[in-house]
Amino acid sequence: MEKKIIKIVAKVWIVIMCIVIGSRAYYLSIIKKPLRNINGSEKIAITSGDTINSVINKLNKEGKIKNSFFVRLYMKLNPADISLKKSEIKISADMSLDELLLAIDQAEPAEDAGVARVTIPEGKTLEEIGAILEEKGVITKKNFIESCQKYELPSYIKKDSSRKYALEGFLFPDTYDFIKGSNGNAIIKVMLNNFEKRIQEVRANSSIELKDEDIDAIITIASIIEGEVQVAEERALVSSVFANRLKKGMPLQSDPTVQYALGVHKEKLSLADYKVDSLYNTYANSGLPIGPISNPGKASIEAALNPVETDYLYFCARNDGSHEFNVTLEKHNEAVRKYQSN
């Protein structure tokens, strides 16, 4: 009798072990390839308010999950901090569960039909920003410019009717999400708030005090640096040239200021261009131009506030986007003949 019981128990145990081993093998196969009924690859939408469980439920209802129980079991045993955002992801039948979860977590946010993601590059003018906003369907260039002209200026922006645009220089270049059809004042406020935030960061990272009354001049210098520099490492050197020339009462003689005064970009300026009658023209006028000539980024603002100490008074553009820096006019003229003779 005892032998019979032992045999029965042994058989039951073997059956249990087979079930456990089989279940584990099946579980691992589900984790390795949890998806089915997908030809090649498909896109699925993740909407606002979705959770990871609701996404799995959605796929399961569509018949694309082989076994939702094992999928949820794996997720419970291996909790992950997955961030869901309105997006669209691509799935394929050969994805593992880890790959599926990673795709959901790393999905790029989808652009809402009523929201435009707008990138404003460093060194763009107010008018160019208006054109970018219009292209993205946020606001017309005309309405944006009109809003800028009527906007009540913060105390750190110099009020001078001689300036083309008072807000030039202070619309911080960055990537923004704007509602299409936005009011101009709302757009300006967002960009100015960002500018003020970046100025606080510049202050925190600099040993030189930046007072509110000095912001306008620093942004003016930064905007010229932005127009001159293509090689990032040269920003502080160009800043030092401008600082040295200002100390000596020399005109800055910066081509980008002439371009701004003309209102058009020219590959090569003529002698007449350098004589254009404008308070922005730093060939015809000593000191800083009447105001900023573009909207500079943080790196150029930091360079304007923290020029390196040099004796340089001149720089000449090479043909690769970099510059040669010199102390004397004689050496500068040699560089001009070398790089700009054609």
Coordinates of C-alpha atoms in Angstrom, one line a residue:
M1 CA 0.0 0.0 0.0
E2 CA 2.8 2.4 1.0
K3 CA 4.6 1.7 -2.3
K4 CA 1.5 2.5 -4.2
I5 CA 1.1 5.8 -2.4
I6 CA 4.7 6.7 -3.1
K7 CA 4.3 5.9 -6.8
I8 CA 1.2 8.1 -6.9
V9 CA 3.0 11.0 -5.1
A10 CA 6.0 10.6 -7.4
K11 CA 3.8 10.7 -10.5
V12 CA 1.9 13.8 -9.2
W13 CA 5.3 15.4 -8.4
I14 CA 6.5 14.7 -11.9
V15 CA 3.4 16.1 -13.4
I16 CA 3.7 19.2 -11.2
M17 CA 7.4 19.6 -12.2
C18 CA 6.5 19.2 -15.9
I19 CA 3.8 21.9 -15.5
V20 CA 6.3 24.2 -13.7
I21 CA 9.0 23.7 -16.2
G22 CA 6.6 24.0 -19.1
S23 CA 5.0 27.1 -17.7
R24 CA 8.4 28.7 -17.1
A25 CA 9.5 27.9 -20.7
Y26 CA 6.2 29.4 -21.9
Y27 CA 6.6 32.4 -19.7
L28 CA 10.1 33.0 -21.0
S29 CA 8.9 32.6 -24.6
I30 CA 6.2 35.3 -23.9
I31 CA 8.8 37.6 -22.4
K32 CA 11.1 37.1 -25.4
K33 CA 8.3 37.7 -28.0
P34 CA 5.1 39.0 -26.4
L35 CA 3.5 40.3 -29.6
R36 CA 1.5 38.6 -32.3
N37 CA -0.7 39.3 -35.3
I38 CA 1.6 42.1 -36.5
N39 CA 2.8 42.1 -40.1
G40 CA 6.2 43.7 -40.3
S41 CA 5.8 46.8 -38.1
E42 CA 2.8 48.8 -36.9
K43 CA 2.4 52.2 -35.2
I44 CA 0.3 52.5 -32.1
A45 CA -0.8 55.8 -30.5
I46 CA -0.3 56.6 -26.8
T47 CA -2.9 59.2 -25.8
S48 CA -3.1 61.6 -22.9
G49 CA -4.1 59.8 -19.7
D50 CA -2.7 56.4 -20.8
T51 CA -1.0 54.2 -18.3
I52 CA 1.3 51.3 -19.1
N53 CA -1.5 48.9 -18.1
S54 CA -4.0 50.7 -20.4
V55 CA -1.6 50.4 -23.3
I56 CA -1.2 46.6 -22.6
N57 CA -5.0 46.3 -22.4
K58 CA -5.4 48.1 -25.7
L59 CA -2.9 45.8 -27.4
N60 CA -4.5 42.7 -25.8
K61 CA -8.0 43.8 -27.0
E62 CA -6.6 44.1 -30.5
G63 CA -5.3 40.6 -30.2
K64 CA -1.7 41.6 -30.3
I65 CA -0.6 40.3 -26.9
K66 CA 0.1 36.5 -26.7
N67 CA -0.6 36.3 -22.9
S68 CA -1.5 39.4 -21.0
F69 CA -1.2 37.5 -17.6
F70 CA 2.4 36.7 -18.1
V71 CA 3.2 40.2 -19.4
R72 CA 1.6 41.7 -16.3
L73 CA 3.4 39.2 -14.1
Y74 CA 6.8 40.2 -15.6
M75 CA 6.0 43.9 -15.1
K76 CA 5.1 43.2 -11.5
L77 CA 8.2 41.2 -10.8
N78 CA 10.4 43.8 -12.7
P79 CA 8.9 47.2 -11.8
A80 CA 10.2 50.1 -14.0
D81 CA 9.7 53.8 -13.8
I82 CA 8.1 54.3 -17.2
S83 CA 7.1 57.8 -18.3
L84 CA 4.1 57.9 -20.7
K85 CA 3.5 60.9 -22.9
K86 CA 1.3 61.5 -25.8
S87 CA 3.2 59.9 -28.6
E88 CA 3.4 57.3 -31.3
I89 CA 5.6 54.2 -31.3
K90 CA 6.5 51.5 -33.8
I91 CA 6.1 47.9 -32.7
S92 CA 7.0 44.6 -34.4
A93 CA 6.4 40.9 -33.8
D94 CA 10.0 40.2 -33.0
M95 CA 10.3 42.8 -30.1
S96 CA 11.0 41.5 -26.6
L97 CA 8.9 42.8 -23.8
D98 CA 11.8 44.8 -22.5
E99 CA 12.2 46.4 -26.0
L100 CA 8.4 47.2 -26.1
L101 CA 8.5 48.8 -22.6
L102 CA 11.7 50.8 -23.6
A103 CA 10.0 52.0 -26.8
I104 CA 7.0 53.2 -24.8
D105 CA 9.3 55.0 -22.3
Q106 CA 11.5 56.6 -24.9
A107 CA 8.8 57.7 -27.3
E108 CA 9.2 61.3 -28.5
P109 CA 6.2 63.4 -27.5
A110 CA 3.7 63.9 -30.4
E111 CA 3.0 67.3 -31.6
D112 CA -0.6 68.2 -30.7
A113 CA -2.8 69.3 -33.6
G114 CA -3.2 72.6 -31.8
V115 CA 0.3 73.0 -30.6
A116 CA 3.5 73.8 -32.6
R117 CA 7.0 72.9 -31.4
V118 CA 9.1 75.9 -32.5
T119 CA 12.9 76.0 -32.4
I120 CA 14.5 79.5 -32.5
P121 CA 18.2 79.2 -33.3
E122 CA 20.7 81.5 -31.7
G123 CA 21.4 84.8 -33.5
K124 CA 18.1 85.1 -35.2
T125 CA 16.6 88.6 -35.5
L126 CA 13.2 89.6 -34.2
E127 CA 11.9 89.6 -37.8
E128 CA 13.3 86.2 -38.5
I129 CA 11.7 84.9 -35.3
G130 CA 8.4 86.3 -36.6
A131 CA 8.9 84.4 -39.9
I132 CA 9.6 81.1 -38.1
L133 CA 6.4 81.5 -35.9
E134 CA 4.3 82.2 -39.0
E135 CA 5.7 79.2 -40.8
K136 CA 4.7 77.0 -37.8
G137 CA 1.2 78.5 -37.7
V138 CA 1.6 80.2 -34.3
I139 CA 1.1 83.8 -35.4
T140 CA 1.7 85.9 -38.5
K141 CA 5.0 87.7 -38.7
K142 CA 3.1 91.0 -39.0
N143 CA 1.1 90.5 -35.9
F144 CA 4.1 89.3 -33.9
I145 CA 6.1 92.4 -34.9
E146 CA 3.2 94.6 -34.0
S147 CA 2.9 92.9 -30.6
C148 CA 6.6 93.4 -30.0
Q149 CA 6.4 97.1 -30.8
K150 CA 3.5 97.6 -28.4
Y151 CA 4.8 95.4 -25.6
E152 CA 5.5 97.1 -22.2
L153 CA 9.3 96.8 -21.7
P154 CA 10.8 95.3 -18.5
S155 CA 13.0 97.7 -16.6
Y156 CA 16.3 96.1 -17.8
I157 CA 15.6 96.9 -21.4
K158 CA 16.7 100.4 -22.4
K159 CA 13.9 102.6 -23.8
D160 CA 15.2 104.3 -26.9
S161 CA 13.0 105.3 -29.9
S162 CA 16.1 105.1 -32.1
R163 CA 16.1 101.4 -31.9
K164 CA 14.6 99.4 -34.7
Y165 CA 12.9 97.0 -32.2
A166 CA 13.2 97.5 -28.4
L167 CA 12.8 93.7 -27.8
E168 CA 15.6 92.8 -30.2
G169 CA 18.1 90.7 -28.2
F170 CA 15.8 89.7 -25.4
L171 CA 13.7 87.0 -27.1
F172 CA 15.7 84.0 -25.9
P173 CA 16.5 81.4 -28.5
D174 CA 15.2 78.0 -27.5
T175 CA 12.7 75.3 -28.3
Y176 CA 9.1 76.2 -27.3
D177 CA 5.7 74.6 -27.5
F178 CA 3.3 77.4 -28.6
I179 CA -0.5 77.1 -29.1
K180 CA -1.3 77.8 -32.7
G181 CA -3.1 81.1 -33.1
S182 CA -1.5 82.4 -29.9
N183 CA -1.7 86.1 -28.9
G184 CA 1.6 87.9 -29.5
N185 CA 1.9 89.1 -25.9
A186 CA 1.6 85.6 -24.6
I187 CA 4.5 84.5 -26.9
I188 CA 6.7 87.4 -25.9
K189 CA 6.0 86.8 -22.2
V190 CA 7.1 83.2 -22.5
M191 CA 10.3 84.1 -24.3
L192 CA 11.1 87.0 -21.9
N193 CA 10.5 84.7 -18.9
N194 CA 13.0 82.3 -20.4
F195 CA 15.5 85.1 -21.0
E196 CA 15.3 86.2 -17.3
K197 CA 15.7 82.6 -16.2
R198 CA 18.9 82.2 -18.4
I199 CA 20.2 85.5 -17.1
Q200 CA 19.9 84.2 -13.5
E201 CA 21.9 81.1 -14.6
V202 CA 24.6 83.4 -16.1
R203 CA 24.8 85.4 -12.9
A204 CA 25.1 82.2 -10.8
N205 CA 28.0 80.9 -13.0
S206 CA 30.0 84.1 -13.2
S207 CA 32.3 85.8 -10.7
I208 CA 31.4 89.1 -12.3
E209 CA 28.3 90.9 -11.0
L210 CA 25.7 91.5 -13.7
K211 CA 23.5 94.4 -12.6
D212 CA 20.1 95.0 -14.2
E213 CA 21.4 98.3 -15.6
D214 CA 24.2 96.5 -17.4
I215 CA 22.1 93.8 -19.0
D216 CA 21.2 95.9 -22.1
A217 CA 24.9 96.5 -22.9
I218 CA 25.9 92.9 -22.3
I219 CA 23.2 91.6 -24.6
T220 CA 24.2 94.1 -27.3
I221 CA 27.8 92.8 -27.2
A222 CA 26.6 89.2 -27.1
S223 CA 24.4 89.8 -30.2
I224 CA 27.5 91.0 -32.1
I225 CA 29.6 88.0 -30.9
E226 CA 26.8 85.7 -32.1
G227 CA 27.0 87.3 -35.5
E228 CA 30.8 87.0 -35.7
V229 CA 31.5 83.6 -34.3
Q230 CA 31.1 80.2 -35.9
V231 CA 33.7 78.4 -33.7
A232 CA 32.4 78.2 -30.2
E233 CA 35.9 78.4 -28.6
E234 CA 36.4 81.9 -30.1
R235 CA 33.5 83.6 -28.4
A236 CA 35.6 84.8 -25.4
L237 CA 38.4 85.9 -27.7
V238 CA 36.1 88.0 -29.9
S239 CA 34.6 89.4 -26.7
S240 CA 38.1 90.4 -25.6
V241 CA 38.7 92.2 -28.9
F242 CA 35.6 94.2 -28.4
A243 CA 36.4 94.9 -24.7
N244 CA 39.9 96.1 -25.7
R245 CA 38.6 98.4 -28.5
L246 CA 35.9 99.9 -26.3
K247 CA 38.5 100.7 -23.6
K248 CA 40.7 102.5 -26.2
G249 CA 37.7 104.3 -27.7
M250 CA 38.2 102.5 -31.0
P251 CA 35.1 101.7 -33.2
L252 CA 34.2 98.0 -33.1
Q253 CA 34.1 97.7 -36.9
S254 CA 31.8 94.6 -36.9
D255 CA 30.3 93.6 -40.2
P256 CA 27.2 92.0 -38.7
T257 CA 26.2 95.5 -37.3
V258 CA 26.4 96.8 -40.9
Q259 CA 24.3 93.9 -42.2
Y260 CA 21.7 94.7 -39.5
A261 CA 21.7 98.4 -40.4
L262 CA 21.2 97.6 -44.1
G263 CA 18.3 95.2 -43.2
V264 CA 19.6 92.6 -45.7
H265 CA 22.4 90.0 -45.5
K266 CA 25.1 90.4 -48.1
E267 CA 28.0 87.9 -48.6
K268 CA 30.3 90.8 -49.3
L269 CA 29.8 94.4 -48.1
S270 CA 30.7 97.3 -50.4
L271 CA 32.5 100.5 -49.4
A272 CA 29.2 102.3 -49.6
D273 CA 27.7 99.7 -47.2
Y274 CA 30.3 100.5 -44.5
K275 CA 29.2 104.2 -44.7
V276 CA 25.5 103.5 -44.2
D277 CA 23.9 106.2 -42.0
S278 CA 22.7 104.2 -39.0
L279 CA 23.3 104.1 -35.3
Y280 CA 23.8 100.4 -35.6
N281 CA 26.8 100.9 -37.9
T282 CA 30.0 100.3 -35.8
Y283 CA 32.2 101.5 -38.6
A284 CA 30.6 104.9 -38.7
N285 CA 30.1 105.2 -35.0
S286 CA 32.4 104.5 -31.9
G287 CA 31.2 102.5 -29.0
L288 CA 28.3 100.1 -29.0
P289 CA 25.5 100.2 -31.6
I290 CA 22.3 101.7 -30.4
G291 CA 21.0 98.2 -29.4
P292 CA 21.3 94.5 -30.0
I293 CA 21.4 93.2 -33.6
S294 CA 20.0 89.7 -32.9
N295 CA 18.9 87.4 -30.1
P296 CA 22.0 85.7 -28.7
G297 CA 22.2 82.4 -26.8
K298 CA 23.5 81.8 -23.4
A299 CA 27.1 81.0 -24.5
S300 CA 27.5 84.4 -26.2
I301 CA 26.0 86.2 -23.2
E302 CA 28.5 84.5 -20.9
A303 CA 31.3 85.4 -23.3
A304 CA 30.2 89.1 -23.4
L305 CA 30.2 89.2 -19.6
N306 CA 33.5 87.2 -19.2
P307 CA 36.0 88.2 -22.0
V308 CA 39.4 86.6 -21.7
E309 CA 42.3 88.9 -21.0
T310 CA 44.3 89.5 -24.2
D311 CA 45.9 92.4 -26.0
Y312 CA 44.1 91.6 -29.3
L313 CA 42.5 94.5 -31.1
Y314 CA 41.8 92.8 -34.4
F315 CA 40.5 89.5 -35.9
C316 CA 40.2 88.4 -39.5
A317 CA 38.0 85.6 -40.8
R318 CA 39.8 82.6 -42.3
N319 CA 38.1 80.5 -44.9
D320 CA 37.1 77.8 -42.5
G321 CA 34.8 79.8 -40.2
S322 CA 37.6 80.5 -37.7
H323 CA 39.5 83.7 -37.1
E324 CA 43.1 84.9 -36.8
F325 CA 43.6 87.3 -33.9
N326 CA 46.2 90.1 -33.8
V327 CA 47.5 92.9 -31.7
T328 CA 48.7 95.3 -34.4
L329 CA 47.1 96.7 -37.5
E330 CA 50.1 95.7 -39.5
K331 CA 49.6 92.0 -38.6
H332 CA 45.9 92.3 -39.2
N333 CA 46.4 93.7 -42.7
E334 CA 48.7 90.8 -43.5
A335 CA 45.9 88.4 -42.4
V336 CA 43.4 90.3 -44.5
R337 CA 45.7 89.9 -47.6
K338 CA 46.2 86.3 -46.8
Y339 CA 42.6 85.2 -46.3
Q340 CA 40.5 87.8 -48.1
S341 CA 42.5 88.8 -51.1
N342 CA 40.0 87.4 -53.6

